[in-house]
Short mmCIF file of N, CA and C in Angstrom, two decimals:
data_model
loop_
_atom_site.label_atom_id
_atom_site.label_comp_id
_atom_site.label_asym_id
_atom_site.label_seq_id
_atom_site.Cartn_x
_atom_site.Cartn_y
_atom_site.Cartn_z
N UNK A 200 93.75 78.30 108.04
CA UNK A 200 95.03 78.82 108.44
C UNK A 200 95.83 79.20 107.21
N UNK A 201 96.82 80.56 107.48
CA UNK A 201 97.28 81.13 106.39
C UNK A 201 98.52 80.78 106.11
N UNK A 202 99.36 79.93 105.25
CA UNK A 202 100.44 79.33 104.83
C UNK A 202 101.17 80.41 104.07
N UNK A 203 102.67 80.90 105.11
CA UNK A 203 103.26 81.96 104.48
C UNK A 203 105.10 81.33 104.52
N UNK A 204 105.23 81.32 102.97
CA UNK A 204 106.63 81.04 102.57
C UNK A 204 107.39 82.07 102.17
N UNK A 205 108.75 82.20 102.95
CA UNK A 205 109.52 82.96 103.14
C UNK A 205 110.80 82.78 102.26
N UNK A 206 111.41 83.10 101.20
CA UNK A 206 112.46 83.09 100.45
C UNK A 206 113.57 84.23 100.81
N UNK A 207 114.66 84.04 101.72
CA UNK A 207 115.82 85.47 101.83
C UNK A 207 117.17 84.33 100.97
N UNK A 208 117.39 86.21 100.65
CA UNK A 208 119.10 85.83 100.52
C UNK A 208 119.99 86.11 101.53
N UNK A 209 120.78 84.87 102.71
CA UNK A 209 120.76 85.45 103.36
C UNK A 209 122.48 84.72 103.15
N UNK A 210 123.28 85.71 104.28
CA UNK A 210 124.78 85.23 104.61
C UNK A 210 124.73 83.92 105.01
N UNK A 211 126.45 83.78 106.25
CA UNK A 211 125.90 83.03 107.25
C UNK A 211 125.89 83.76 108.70
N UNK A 212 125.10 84.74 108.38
CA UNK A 212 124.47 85.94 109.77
C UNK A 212 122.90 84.76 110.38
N UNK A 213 122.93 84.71 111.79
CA UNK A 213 121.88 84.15 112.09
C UNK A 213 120.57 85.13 111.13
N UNK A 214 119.44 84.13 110.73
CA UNK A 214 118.12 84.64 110.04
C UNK A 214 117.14 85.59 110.93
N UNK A 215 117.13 86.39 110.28
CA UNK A 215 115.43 87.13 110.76
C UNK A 215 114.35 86.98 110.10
N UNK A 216 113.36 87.10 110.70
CA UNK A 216 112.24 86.99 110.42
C UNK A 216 111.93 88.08 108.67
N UNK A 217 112.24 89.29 109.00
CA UNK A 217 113.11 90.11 107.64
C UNK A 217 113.94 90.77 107.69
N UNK A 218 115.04 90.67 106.55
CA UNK A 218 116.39 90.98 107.05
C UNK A 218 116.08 92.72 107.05
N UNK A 219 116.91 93.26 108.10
CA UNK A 219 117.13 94.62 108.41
C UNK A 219 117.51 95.41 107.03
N UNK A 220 116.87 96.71 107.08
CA UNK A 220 116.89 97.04 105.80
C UNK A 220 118.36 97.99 105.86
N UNK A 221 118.90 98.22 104.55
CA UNK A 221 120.17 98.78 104.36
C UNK A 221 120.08 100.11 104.87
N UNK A 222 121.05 100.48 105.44
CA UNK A 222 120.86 102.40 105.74
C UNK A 222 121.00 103.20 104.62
N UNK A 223 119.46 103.95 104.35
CA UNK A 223 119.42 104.52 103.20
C UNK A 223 118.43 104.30 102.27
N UNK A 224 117.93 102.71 102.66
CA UNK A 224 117.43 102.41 101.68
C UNK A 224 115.60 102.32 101.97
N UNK A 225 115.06 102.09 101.08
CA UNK A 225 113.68 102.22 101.00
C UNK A 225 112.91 100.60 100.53
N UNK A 226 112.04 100.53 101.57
CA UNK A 226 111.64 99.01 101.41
C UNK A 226 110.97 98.88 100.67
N UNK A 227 110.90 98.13 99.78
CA UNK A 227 109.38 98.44 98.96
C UNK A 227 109.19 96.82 98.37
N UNK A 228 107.69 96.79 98.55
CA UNK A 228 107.15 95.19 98.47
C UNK A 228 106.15 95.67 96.91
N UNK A 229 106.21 94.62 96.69
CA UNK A 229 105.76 94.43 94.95
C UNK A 229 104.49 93.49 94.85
N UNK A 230 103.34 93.38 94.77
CA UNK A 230 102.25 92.78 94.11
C UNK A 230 102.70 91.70 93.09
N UNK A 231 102.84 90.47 93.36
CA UNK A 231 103.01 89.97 91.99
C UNK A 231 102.74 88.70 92.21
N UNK A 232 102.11 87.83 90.91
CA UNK A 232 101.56 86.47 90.59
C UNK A 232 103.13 85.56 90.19
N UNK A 233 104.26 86.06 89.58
CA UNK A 233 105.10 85.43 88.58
C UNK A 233 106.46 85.96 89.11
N UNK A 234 106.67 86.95 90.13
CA UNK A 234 108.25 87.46 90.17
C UNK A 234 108.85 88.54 89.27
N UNK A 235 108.33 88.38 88.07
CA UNK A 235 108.87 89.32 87.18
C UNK A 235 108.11 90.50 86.76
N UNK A 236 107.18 90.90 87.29
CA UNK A 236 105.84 91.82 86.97
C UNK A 236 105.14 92.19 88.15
N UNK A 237 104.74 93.52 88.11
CA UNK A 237 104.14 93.59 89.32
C UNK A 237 102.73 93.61 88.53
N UNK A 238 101.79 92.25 89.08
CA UNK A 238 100.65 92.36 88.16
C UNK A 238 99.61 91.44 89.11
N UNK A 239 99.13 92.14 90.23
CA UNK A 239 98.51 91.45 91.47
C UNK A 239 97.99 92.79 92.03
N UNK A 240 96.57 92.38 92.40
CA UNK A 240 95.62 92.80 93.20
C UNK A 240 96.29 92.54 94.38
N UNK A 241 96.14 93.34 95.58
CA UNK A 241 96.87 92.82 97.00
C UNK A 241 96.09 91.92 97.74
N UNK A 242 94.59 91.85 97.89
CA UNK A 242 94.30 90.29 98.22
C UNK A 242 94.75 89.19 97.68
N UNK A 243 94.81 89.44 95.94
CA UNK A 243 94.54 88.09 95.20
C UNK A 243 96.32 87.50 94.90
N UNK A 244 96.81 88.30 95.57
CA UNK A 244 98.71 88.19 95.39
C UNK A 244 99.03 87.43 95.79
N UNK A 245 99.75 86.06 95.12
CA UNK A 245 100.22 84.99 95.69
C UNK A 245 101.74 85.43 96.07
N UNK A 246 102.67 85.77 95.68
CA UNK A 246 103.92 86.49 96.14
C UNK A 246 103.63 88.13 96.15
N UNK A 247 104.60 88.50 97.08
CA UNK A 247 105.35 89.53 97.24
C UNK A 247 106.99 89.96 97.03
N UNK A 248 107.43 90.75 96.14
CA UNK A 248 108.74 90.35 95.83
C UNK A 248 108.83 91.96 96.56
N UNK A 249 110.23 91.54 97.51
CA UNK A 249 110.63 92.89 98.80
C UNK A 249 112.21 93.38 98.24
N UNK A 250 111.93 94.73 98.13
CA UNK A 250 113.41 95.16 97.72
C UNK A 250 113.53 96.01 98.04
N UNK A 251 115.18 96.60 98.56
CA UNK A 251 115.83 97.87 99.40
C UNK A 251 116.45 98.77 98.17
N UNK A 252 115.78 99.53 97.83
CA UNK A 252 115.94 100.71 96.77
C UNK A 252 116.68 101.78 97.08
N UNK A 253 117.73 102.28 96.72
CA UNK A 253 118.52 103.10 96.82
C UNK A 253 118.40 103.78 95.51
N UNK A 254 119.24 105.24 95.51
CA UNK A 254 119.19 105.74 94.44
C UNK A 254 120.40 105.13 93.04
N UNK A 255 121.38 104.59 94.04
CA UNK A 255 122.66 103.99 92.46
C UNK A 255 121.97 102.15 92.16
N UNK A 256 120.95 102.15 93.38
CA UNK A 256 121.32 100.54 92.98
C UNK A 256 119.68 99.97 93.79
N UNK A 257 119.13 98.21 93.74
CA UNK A 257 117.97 97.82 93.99
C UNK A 257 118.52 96.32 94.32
N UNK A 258 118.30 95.75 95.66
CA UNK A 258 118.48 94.26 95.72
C UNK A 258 117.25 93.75 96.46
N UNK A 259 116.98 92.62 95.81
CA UNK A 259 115.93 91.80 96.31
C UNK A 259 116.38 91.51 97.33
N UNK A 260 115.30 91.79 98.70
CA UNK A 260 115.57 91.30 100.39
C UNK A 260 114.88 90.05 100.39
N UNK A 261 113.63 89.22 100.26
CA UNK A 261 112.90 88.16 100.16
C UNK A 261 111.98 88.09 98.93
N UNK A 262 111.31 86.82 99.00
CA UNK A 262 109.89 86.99 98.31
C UNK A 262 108.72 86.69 99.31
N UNK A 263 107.96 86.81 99.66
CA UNK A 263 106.96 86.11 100.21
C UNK A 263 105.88 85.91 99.66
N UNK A 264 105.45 83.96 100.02
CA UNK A 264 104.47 83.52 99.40
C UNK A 264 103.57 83.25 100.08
N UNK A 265 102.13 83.06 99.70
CA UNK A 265 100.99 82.96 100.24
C UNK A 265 100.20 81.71 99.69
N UNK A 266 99.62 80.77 100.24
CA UNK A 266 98.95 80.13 99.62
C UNK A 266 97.44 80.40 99.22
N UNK A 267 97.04 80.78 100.55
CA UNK A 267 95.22 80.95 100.52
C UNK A 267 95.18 82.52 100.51
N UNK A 268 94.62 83.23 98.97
CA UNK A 268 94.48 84.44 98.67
C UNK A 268 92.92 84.69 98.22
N UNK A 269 92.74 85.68 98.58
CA UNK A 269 91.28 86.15 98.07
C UNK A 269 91.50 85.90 96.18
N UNK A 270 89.59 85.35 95.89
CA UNK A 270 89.13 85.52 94.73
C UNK A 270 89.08 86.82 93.98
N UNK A 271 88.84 88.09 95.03
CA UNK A 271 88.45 89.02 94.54
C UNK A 271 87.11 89.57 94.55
N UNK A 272 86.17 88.35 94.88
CA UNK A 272 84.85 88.70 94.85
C UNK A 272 84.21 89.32 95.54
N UNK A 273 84.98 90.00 96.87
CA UNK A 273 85.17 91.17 98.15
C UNK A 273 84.08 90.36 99.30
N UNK A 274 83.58 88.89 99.11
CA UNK A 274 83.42 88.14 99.99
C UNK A 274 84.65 87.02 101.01
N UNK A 275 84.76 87.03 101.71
CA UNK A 275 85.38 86.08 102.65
C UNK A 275 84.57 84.16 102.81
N UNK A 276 85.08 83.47 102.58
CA UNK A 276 84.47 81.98 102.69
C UNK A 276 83.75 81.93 104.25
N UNK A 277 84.22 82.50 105.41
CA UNK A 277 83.92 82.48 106.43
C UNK A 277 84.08 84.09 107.05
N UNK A 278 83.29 84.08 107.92
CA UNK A 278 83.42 85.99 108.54
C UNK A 278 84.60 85.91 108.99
N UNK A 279 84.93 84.88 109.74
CA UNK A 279 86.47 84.82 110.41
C UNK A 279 87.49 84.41 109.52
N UNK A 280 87.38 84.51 108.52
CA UNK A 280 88.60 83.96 107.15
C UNK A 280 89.32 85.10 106.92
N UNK A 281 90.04 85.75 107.63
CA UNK A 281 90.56 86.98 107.39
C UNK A 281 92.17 86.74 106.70
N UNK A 282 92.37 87.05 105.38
CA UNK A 282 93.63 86.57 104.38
C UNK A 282 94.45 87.61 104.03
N UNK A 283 93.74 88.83 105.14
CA UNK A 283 94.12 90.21 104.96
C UNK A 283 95.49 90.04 106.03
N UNK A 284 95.24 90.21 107.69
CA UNK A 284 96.26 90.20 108.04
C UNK A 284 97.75 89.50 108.00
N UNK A 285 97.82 88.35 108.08
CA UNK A 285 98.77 87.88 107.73
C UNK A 285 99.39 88.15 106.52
N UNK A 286 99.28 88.88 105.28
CA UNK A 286 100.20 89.70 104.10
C UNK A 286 100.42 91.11 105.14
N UNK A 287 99.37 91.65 106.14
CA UNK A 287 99.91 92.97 106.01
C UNK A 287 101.31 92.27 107.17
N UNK A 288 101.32 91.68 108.13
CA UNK A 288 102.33 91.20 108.98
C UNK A 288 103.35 90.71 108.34
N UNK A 289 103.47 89.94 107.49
CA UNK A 289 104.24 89.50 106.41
C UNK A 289 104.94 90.67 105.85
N UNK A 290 104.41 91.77 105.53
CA UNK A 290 105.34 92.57 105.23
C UNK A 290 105.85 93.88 106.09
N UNK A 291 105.33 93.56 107.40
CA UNK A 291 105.80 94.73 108.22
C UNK A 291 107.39 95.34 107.62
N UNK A 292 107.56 96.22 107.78
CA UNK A 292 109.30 96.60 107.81
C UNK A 292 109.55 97.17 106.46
N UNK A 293 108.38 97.08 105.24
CA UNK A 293 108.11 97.67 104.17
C UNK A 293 107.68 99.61 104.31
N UNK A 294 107.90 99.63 103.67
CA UNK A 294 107.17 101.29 103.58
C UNK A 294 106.43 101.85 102.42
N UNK A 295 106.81 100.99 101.29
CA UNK A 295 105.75 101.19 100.25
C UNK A 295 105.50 100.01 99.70
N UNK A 296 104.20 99.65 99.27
CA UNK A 296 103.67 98.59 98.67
C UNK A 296 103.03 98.93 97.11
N UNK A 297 103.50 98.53 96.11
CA UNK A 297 102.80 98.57 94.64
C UNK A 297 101.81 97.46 94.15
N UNK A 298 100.88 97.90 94.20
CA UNK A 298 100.16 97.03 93.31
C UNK A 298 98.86 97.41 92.70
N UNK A 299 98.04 95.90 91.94
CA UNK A 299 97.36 96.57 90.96
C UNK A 299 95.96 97.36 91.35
N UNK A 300 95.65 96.82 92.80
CA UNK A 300 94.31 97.59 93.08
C UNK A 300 93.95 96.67 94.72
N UNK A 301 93.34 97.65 95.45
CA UNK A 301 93.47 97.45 97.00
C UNK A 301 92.32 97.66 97.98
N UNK A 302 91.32 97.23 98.39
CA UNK A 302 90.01 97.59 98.70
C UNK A 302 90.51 98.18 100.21
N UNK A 303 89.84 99.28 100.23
CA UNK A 303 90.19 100.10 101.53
C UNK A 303 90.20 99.73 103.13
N UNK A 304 89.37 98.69 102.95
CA UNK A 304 89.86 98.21 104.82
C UNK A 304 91.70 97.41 104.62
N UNK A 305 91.76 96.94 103.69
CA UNK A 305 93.03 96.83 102.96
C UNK A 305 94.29 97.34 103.29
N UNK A 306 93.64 99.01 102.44
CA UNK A 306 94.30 99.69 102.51
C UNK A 306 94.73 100.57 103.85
N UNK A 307 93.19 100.59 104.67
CA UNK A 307 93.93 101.01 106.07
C UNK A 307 94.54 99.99 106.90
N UNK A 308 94.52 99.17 106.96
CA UNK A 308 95.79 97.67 107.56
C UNK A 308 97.36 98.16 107.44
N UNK A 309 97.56 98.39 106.05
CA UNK A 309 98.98 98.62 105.46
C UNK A 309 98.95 100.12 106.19
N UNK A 310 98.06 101.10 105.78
CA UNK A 310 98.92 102.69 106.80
C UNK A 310 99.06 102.59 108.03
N UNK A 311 97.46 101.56 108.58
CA UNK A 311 98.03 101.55 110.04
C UNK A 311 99.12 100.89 110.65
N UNK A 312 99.78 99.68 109.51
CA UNK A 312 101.12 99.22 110.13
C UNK A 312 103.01 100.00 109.09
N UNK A 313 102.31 101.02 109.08
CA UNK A 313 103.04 102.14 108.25
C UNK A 313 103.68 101.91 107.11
N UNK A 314 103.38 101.33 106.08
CA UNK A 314 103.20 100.30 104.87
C UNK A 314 102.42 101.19 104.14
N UNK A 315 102.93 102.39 103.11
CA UNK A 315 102.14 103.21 102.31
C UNK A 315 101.70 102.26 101.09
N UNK A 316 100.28 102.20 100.52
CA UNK A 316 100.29 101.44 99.51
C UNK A 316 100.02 102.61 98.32
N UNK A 317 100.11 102.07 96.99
CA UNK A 317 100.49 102.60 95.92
C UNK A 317 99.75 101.66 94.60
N UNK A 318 98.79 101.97 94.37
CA UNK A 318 98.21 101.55 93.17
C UNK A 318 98.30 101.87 91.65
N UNK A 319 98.90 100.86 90.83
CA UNK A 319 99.49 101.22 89.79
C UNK A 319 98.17 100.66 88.35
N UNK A 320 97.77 101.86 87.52
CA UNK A 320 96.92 101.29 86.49
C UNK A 320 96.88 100.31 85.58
N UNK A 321 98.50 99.98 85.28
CA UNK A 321 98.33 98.78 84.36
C UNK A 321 99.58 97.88 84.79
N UNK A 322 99.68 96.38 84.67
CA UNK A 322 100.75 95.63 85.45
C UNK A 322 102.30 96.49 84.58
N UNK A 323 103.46 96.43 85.04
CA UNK A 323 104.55 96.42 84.52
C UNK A 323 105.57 95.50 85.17
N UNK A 324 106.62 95.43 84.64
CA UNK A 324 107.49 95.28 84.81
C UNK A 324 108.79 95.37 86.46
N UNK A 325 109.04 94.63 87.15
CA UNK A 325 109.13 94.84 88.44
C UNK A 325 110.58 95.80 87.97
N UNK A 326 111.59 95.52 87.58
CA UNK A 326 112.47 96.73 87.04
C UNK A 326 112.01 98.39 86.99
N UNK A 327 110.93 97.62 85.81
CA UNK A 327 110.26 99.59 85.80
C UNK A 327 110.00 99.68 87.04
N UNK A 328 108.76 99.29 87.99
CA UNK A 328 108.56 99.61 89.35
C UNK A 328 109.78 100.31 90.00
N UNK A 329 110.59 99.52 89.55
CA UNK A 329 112.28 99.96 90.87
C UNK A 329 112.86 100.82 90.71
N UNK A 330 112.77 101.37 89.21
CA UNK A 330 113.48 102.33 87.98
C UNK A 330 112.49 103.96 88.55
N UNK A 331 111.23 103.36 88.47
CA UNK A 331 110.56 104.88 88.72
C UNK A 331 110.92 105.16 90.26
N UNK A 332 111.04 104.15 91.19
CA UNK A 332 111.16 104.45 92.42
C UNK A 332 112.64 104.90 92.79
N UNK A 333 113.75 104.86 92.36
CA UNK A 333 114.75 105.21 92.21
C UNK A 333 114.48 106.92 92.13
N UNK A 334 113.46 106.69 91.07
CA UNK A 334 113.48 108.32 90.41
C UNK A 334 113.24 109.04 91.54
N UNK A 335 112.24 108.60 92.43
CA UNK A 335 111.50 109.65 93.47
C UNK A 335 112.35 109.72 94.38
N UNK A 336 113.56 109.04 94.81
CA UNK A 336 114.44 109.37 95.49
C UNK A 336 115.30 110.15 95.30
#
């Protein structure tokens, strides 16, 4: 079973599951081992750091954590050990996902729950991530 920890900043507005995204803004979930870097394979990603990107400005909506993540070794411990869905559900309500590299049944999970993913060649900086994404807006 897949152990998923949920970090919001939230008011005192009753909690959602994820908070509603700002009008305007663009969801975007981050690959990352540490919070400060986007530097995670999307199986092997123990967090996800989620932020509503606008063009003047970027605020962190949650983090979400994972305990049991793939090795990488593109085997599963069991056929039924699937560590895939629960990140792509975890981040429903996203629209783009960055990270460092994504094996394609993967990758169709995230389009089919409309979650564009985005593979970046070398880890950076979760700022830069937010900085270039700003740009494309």
């Amino acid at each position: 079973m897949n152990a998923v920890r949920r970090l919001s900043l939230v008011s005192s507005e009753v909690f959602a599951p994820m908070p509603e995204r700002r009008k305007g803004a663009l969801r975007v979930a981050i690959a990352t081992q540490d919070m400060q870097d986007l530097n995670a394979h999307f199986g092997s990603a123990r967090r996800f750091a989620v932020y509503d990107v606008t063009r003047e400005e970027w605020n962190l909506v949650e983090a979400v954590a994972f305990d049991d993540v793939s090795d990488e070794s593109g085997e599963h411990r069991a056929e039924r050990d699937d560590r895939i869905t629960p990140k792509v559900d975890a981040l429903k309500g996203c629209q783009i996902l960055f990270c460092l590299a994504i094996g394609g049944p993967s990758a169709a999970k995230l389009v089919a729950a409309k979650i564009h993913p985005i593979k970046v060649a070398e880890p950076q900086s979760i700022p830069q991530v937010l900085l270039r994404t700003q740009m494309m807006l």
